Amino acid sequence: MPQLALYTFGVLKSPLSDAAPLTREFYDIGEAVYRKFSQHPGFVARAEAVNGGRGELFGADWGAWGEFAVPAWYEKGRTAETTALATTLSLWTGLRPAFDAVYTGLHRGALNRRYDWFERTGNPNYVFWWVSDGVIPTWQDGVSRLRHLQDHGAAPHAFTFHDPFTPDGTPVRGKEVGPRTGFTGGKALFREMTTEADRP
């Protein structure tokens, strides 16, 4: 059964090595979010470095997730001292569990504060695509799909929560992905959050 790949990318205002309280806060919240995601129904796996410390993204061994790559428009540092980015690559069983994980709980709170930590680049900050069961997406796949989304808009090849597709390429109506009945914040939150997150 196909699985849903999710690549996220953001440019941080400060390098990952910065000792400032805001950077430490970002790390603390990020680690808590990762722990919650790993326990969320529908979460399959995420890219984790086999070795490497904080900020050592480019030289780390990512195993089956491939060599670390970033979009061409990222212009900040690439060493442990100068890297200023946050990125994830993960697999999910479908759109609904991914939506629930992203737009509820700790991650929803982090999204509300994203501009405390991230620059507004004018580029998309995430992209979805479907992969066959057993296929592990690579960092380069994520960069390529994000570029496709930026250049061509949402399509079965690369899409967002706002304009999703099924594994066979059929567009998904928003109500099939959006909040469940009784979801705190309802449809207004879905429109607000996805419109902002999807804005190129």
CSV table of C-alpha atoms in Angstrom, one decimal:
chain,number,residue,atom,x,y,z
A,1,MET,CA,0.0,0.0,0.0
A,2,PRO,CA,1.4,3.5,-0.9
A,3,GLN,CA,2.8,5.7,1.9
A,4,LEU,CA,2.9,9.4,2.1
A,5,ALA,CA,6.3,11.2,2.1
A,6,LEU,CA,6.6,14.6,3.7
A,7,TYR,CA,9.6,16.9,3.3
A,8,THR,CA,9.8,20.2,5.3
A,9,PHE,CA,12.4,22.9,5.0
A,10,GLY,CA,12.8,26.2,6.8
A,11,VAL,CA,15.6,28.8,7.1
A,12,LEU,CA,16.3,29.7,10.7
A,13,LYS,CA,17.1,33.2,11.8
A,14,SER,CA,20.1,32.0,13.8
A,15,PRO,CA,22.5,29.1,13.3
A,16,LEU,CA,21.8,25.8,15.0
A,17,SER,CA,24.9,26.3,17.1
A,18,ASP,CA,23.7,29.7,18.5
A,19,ALA,CA,23.5,29.6,22.3
A,20,ALA,CA,20.8,32.2,22.4
A,21,PRO,CA,17.7,31.3,24.5
A,22,LEU,CA,15.4,31.4,21.4
A,23,THR,CA,17.5,28.7,19.6
A,24,ARG,CA,17.6,26.5,22.7
A,25,GLU,CA,13.8,26.9,23.0
A,26,PHE,CA,13.4,25.9,19.3
A,27,TYR,CA,15.5,22.7,20.0
A,28,ASP,CA,13.6,21.9,23.2
A,29,ILE,CA,10.2,22.2,21.4
A,30,GLY,CA,11.4,20.4,18.3
A,31,GLU,CA,12.6,17.4,20.3
A,32,ALA,CA,9.3,17.2,22.1
A,33,VAL,CA,7.4,17.4,18.8
A,34,TYR,CA,9.6,14.6,17.3
A,35,ARG,CA,8.8,12.4,20.3
A,36,LYS,CA,5.0,13.0,19.9
A,37,PHE,CA,5.2,12.4,16.1
A,38,SER,CA,6.9,9.1,16.6
A,39,GLN,CA,4.0,7.9,18.8
A,40,HIS,CA,1.3,9.3,16.5
A,41,PRO,CA,-1.0,6.9,14.8
A,42,GLY,CA,-0.1,6.8,11.1
A,43,PHE,CA,3.5,7.8,11.6
A,44,VAL,CA,5.8,5.3,9.9
A,45,ALA,CA,9.4,6.6,10.0
A,46,ARG,CA,11.6,9.7,9.7
A,47,ALA,CA,15.1,10.4,8.5
A,48,GLU,CA,17.6,10.3,11.4
A,49,ALA,CA,21.3,10.6,11.1
A,50,VAL,CA,23.3,7.5,11.9
A,51,ASN,CA,26.0,9.8,13.3
A,52,GLY,CA,26.7,13.5,13.7
A,53,GLY,CA,25.9,16.1,16.3
A,54,ARG,CA,23.8,19.3,16.4
A,55,GLY,CA,24.1,21.1,13.1
A,56,GLU,CA,26.2,18.4,11.4
A,57,LEU,CA,23.6,17.8,8.8
A,58,PHE,CA,25.7,17.9,5.6
A,59,GLY,CA,28.3,15.5,6.7
A,60,ALA,CA,26.2,13.0,8.6
A,61,ASP,CA,25.4,9.5,7.5
A,62,TRP,CA,21.6,9.3,6.8
A,63,GLY,CA,21.6,5.6,5.7
A,64,ALA,CA,18.8,4.7,3.3
A,65,TRP,CA,17.5,8.3,3.3
A,66,GLY,CA,20.5,9.3,1.1
A,67,GLU,CA,23.0,12.1,1.1
A,68,PHE,CA,21.7,15.3,2.8
A,69,ALA,CA,20.5,17.9,0.3
A,70,VAL,CA,18.9,21.4,0.5
A,71,PRO,CA,17.0,23.6,-1.9
A,72,ALA,CA,19.2,25.8,-4.2
A,73,TRP,CA,17.8,28.9,-2.6
A,74,TYR,CA,19.3,28.1,0.8
A,75,GLU,CA,22.3,30.5,1.0
A,76,LYS,CA,23.4,30.2,4.7
A,77,GLY,CA,26.2,28.1,6.1
A,78,ARG,CA,26.8,24.4,5.7
A,79,THR,CA,29.1,23.7,8.7
A,80,ALA,CA,28.2,22.7,12.2
A,81,GLU,CA,28.9,26.3,13.3
A,82,THR,CA,27.0,28.1,10.5
A,83,THR,CA,24.1,25.8,9.4
A,84,ALA,CA,20.8,27.7,9.9
A,85,LEU,CA,18.0,25.4,8.8
A,86,ALA,CA,15.5,23.0,10.1
A,87,THR,CA,14.3,20.2,7.8
A,88,THR,CA,12.5,16.9,8.2
A,89,LEU,CA,11.8,13.9,5.9
A,90,SER,CA,9.2,11.4,7.1
A,91,LEU,CA,6.7,8.8,6.0
A,92,TRP,CA,3.0,8.5,7.0
A,93,THR,CA,0.2,6.1,6.2
A,94,GLY,CA,-2.0,8.8,4.8
A,95,LEU,CA,-3.1,12.4,4.7
A,96,ARG,CA,-5.5,12.3,7.7
A,97,PRO,CA,-2.9,11.1,10.3
A,98,ALA,CA,-0.3,13.6,8.9
A,99,PHE,CA,-2.9,16.4,9.1
A,100,ASP,CA,-3.8,15.5,12.7
A,101,ALA,CA,-0.2,15.4,13.8
A,102,VAL,CA,0.8,18.7,12.2
A,103,TYR,CA,-2.3,20.8,13.1
A,104,THR,CA,-3.0,19.6,16.7
A,105,GLY,CA,-1.1,19.5,19.9
A,106,LEU,CA,2.5,20.6,20.4
A,107,HIS,CA,3.2,21.0,16.7
A,108,ARG,CA,0.2,23.3,16.2
A,109,GLY,CA,1.6,25.5,19.0
A,110,ALA,CA,5.0,25.5,17.3
A,111,LEU,CA,3.4,26.5,14.0
A,112,ASN,CA,1.9,29.5,15.7
A,113,ARG,CA,5.3,30.6,16.7
A,114,ARG,CA,7.3,29.7,13.6
A,115,TYR,CA,8.2,33.2,12.7
A,116,ASP,CA,10.0,33.6,16.0
A,117,TRP,CA,12.5,31.2,14.7
A,118,PHE,CA,12.2,31.1,10.9
A,119,GLU,CA,12.8,33.6,8.1
A,120,ARG,CA,10.0,34.4,5.6
A,121,THR,CA,11.7,33.3,2.4
A,122,GLY,CA,8.8,33.4,-0.1
A,123,ASN,CA,9.4,29.7,-0.9
A,124,PRO,CA,7.2,26.7,-0.1
A,125,ASN,CA,8.2,25.1,3.2
A,126,TYR,CA,6.8,21.6,2.8
A,127,VAL,CA,5.7,19.1,0.2
A,128,PHE,CA,4.0,15.7,0.0
A,129,TRP,CA,4.2,12.9,-2.5
A,130,TRP,CA,3.2,9.3,-2.5
A,131,VAL,CA,5.7,6.4,-2.6
A,132,SER,CA,5.3,2.7,-3.1
A,133,ASP,CA,5.3,0.5,-0.1
A,134,GLY,CA,8.8,-0.3,1.0
A,135,VAL,CA,10.3,2.7,-0.8
A,136,ILE,CA,12.3,5.1,1.4
A,137,PRO,CA,12.4,8.7,0.0
A,138,THR,CA,15.7,10.5,-0.1
A,139,TRP,CA,16.6,14.0,0.8
A,140,GLN,CA,17.2,14.7,-2.8
A,141,ASP,CA,13.7,13.5,-3.6
A,142,GLY,CA,12.4,16.0,-1.1
A,143,VAL,CA,14.4,18.9,-2.6
A,144,SER,CA,13.2,17.9,-6.1
A,145,ARG,CA,9.5,17.7,-5.1
A,146,LEU,CA,9.7,21.0,-3.3
A,147,ARG,CA,11.2,22.6,-6.4
A,148,HIS,CA,8.5,21.1,-8.6
A,149,LEU,CA,5.8,22.5,-6.2
A,150,GLN,CA,7.4,25.9,-6.4
A,151,ASP,CA,7.7,25.9,-10.2
A,152,HIS,CA,4.4,24.2,-11.2
A,153,GLY,CA,2.1,24.4,-8.2
A,154,ALA,CA,0.3,21.4,-6.6
A,155,ALA,CA,0.1,18.2,-8.7
A,156,PRO,CA,0.1,14.5,-8.0
A,157,HIS,CA,3.9,14.7,-8.2
A,158,ALA,CA,4.2,17.2,-5.4
A,159,PHE,CA,1.3,18.7,-3.3
A,160,THR,CA,0.2,20.3,-0.1
A,161,PHE,CA,-2.5,19.9,2.5
A,162,HIS,CA,-4.4,22.7,0.7
A,163,ASP,CA,-4.4,20.8,-2.7
A,164,PRO,CA,-3.9,17.1,-2.0
A,165,PHE,CA,-4.1,14.1,-4.2
A,166,THR,CA,-4.7,10.4,-3.7
A,167,PRO,CA,-2.1,7.8,-4.7
A,168,ASP,CA,-3.7,7.4,-8.1
A,169,GLY,CA,-3.5,11.1,-8.8
A,170,THR,CA,-7.2,12.1,-8.0
A,171,PRO,CA,-7.6,15.4,-6.3
A,172,VAL,CA,-8.9,15.1,-2.7
A,173,ARG,CA,-11.6,17.4,-1.5
A,174,GLY,CA,-10.6,19.5,1.5
A,175,LYS,CA,-13.2,18.0,3.8
A,176,GLU,CA,-11.6,14.6,3.4
A,177,VAL,CA,-8.3,15.9,4.8
A,178,GLY,CA,-9.4,18.7,7.0
A,179,PRO,CA,-10.4,18.6,10.6
A,180,ARG,CA,-12.5,15.8,12.0
A,181,THR,CA,-16.0,16.6,13.3
A,182,GLY,CA,-15.5,18.2,16.7
A,183,PHE,CA,-11.8,19.2,15.9
A,184,THR,CA,-11.0,22.2,18.1
A,185,GLY,CA,-10.9,25.3,15.8
A,186,GLY,CA,-12.8,23.6,13.0
A,187,LYS,CA,-12.6,24.5,9.3
A,188,ALA,CA,-11.6,28.1,10.0
A,189,LEU,CA,-8.4,26.9,11.6
A,190,PHE,CA,-7.7,24.5,8.6
A,191,ARG,CA,-8.2,27.4,6.1
A,192,GLU,CA,-6.0,29.7,8.2
A,193,MET,CA,-3.2,27.3,8.9
A,194,THR,CA,-3.0,25.7,5.4
A,195,THR,CA,-3.3,29.0,3.6
A,196,GLU,CA,-0.4,30.4,5.5
A,197,ALA,CA,1.7,27.3,5.3
A,198,ASP,CA,1.1,26.8,1.6
A,199,ARG,CA,1.8,30.3,0.6
A,200,PRO,CA,4.8,30.4,-1.7
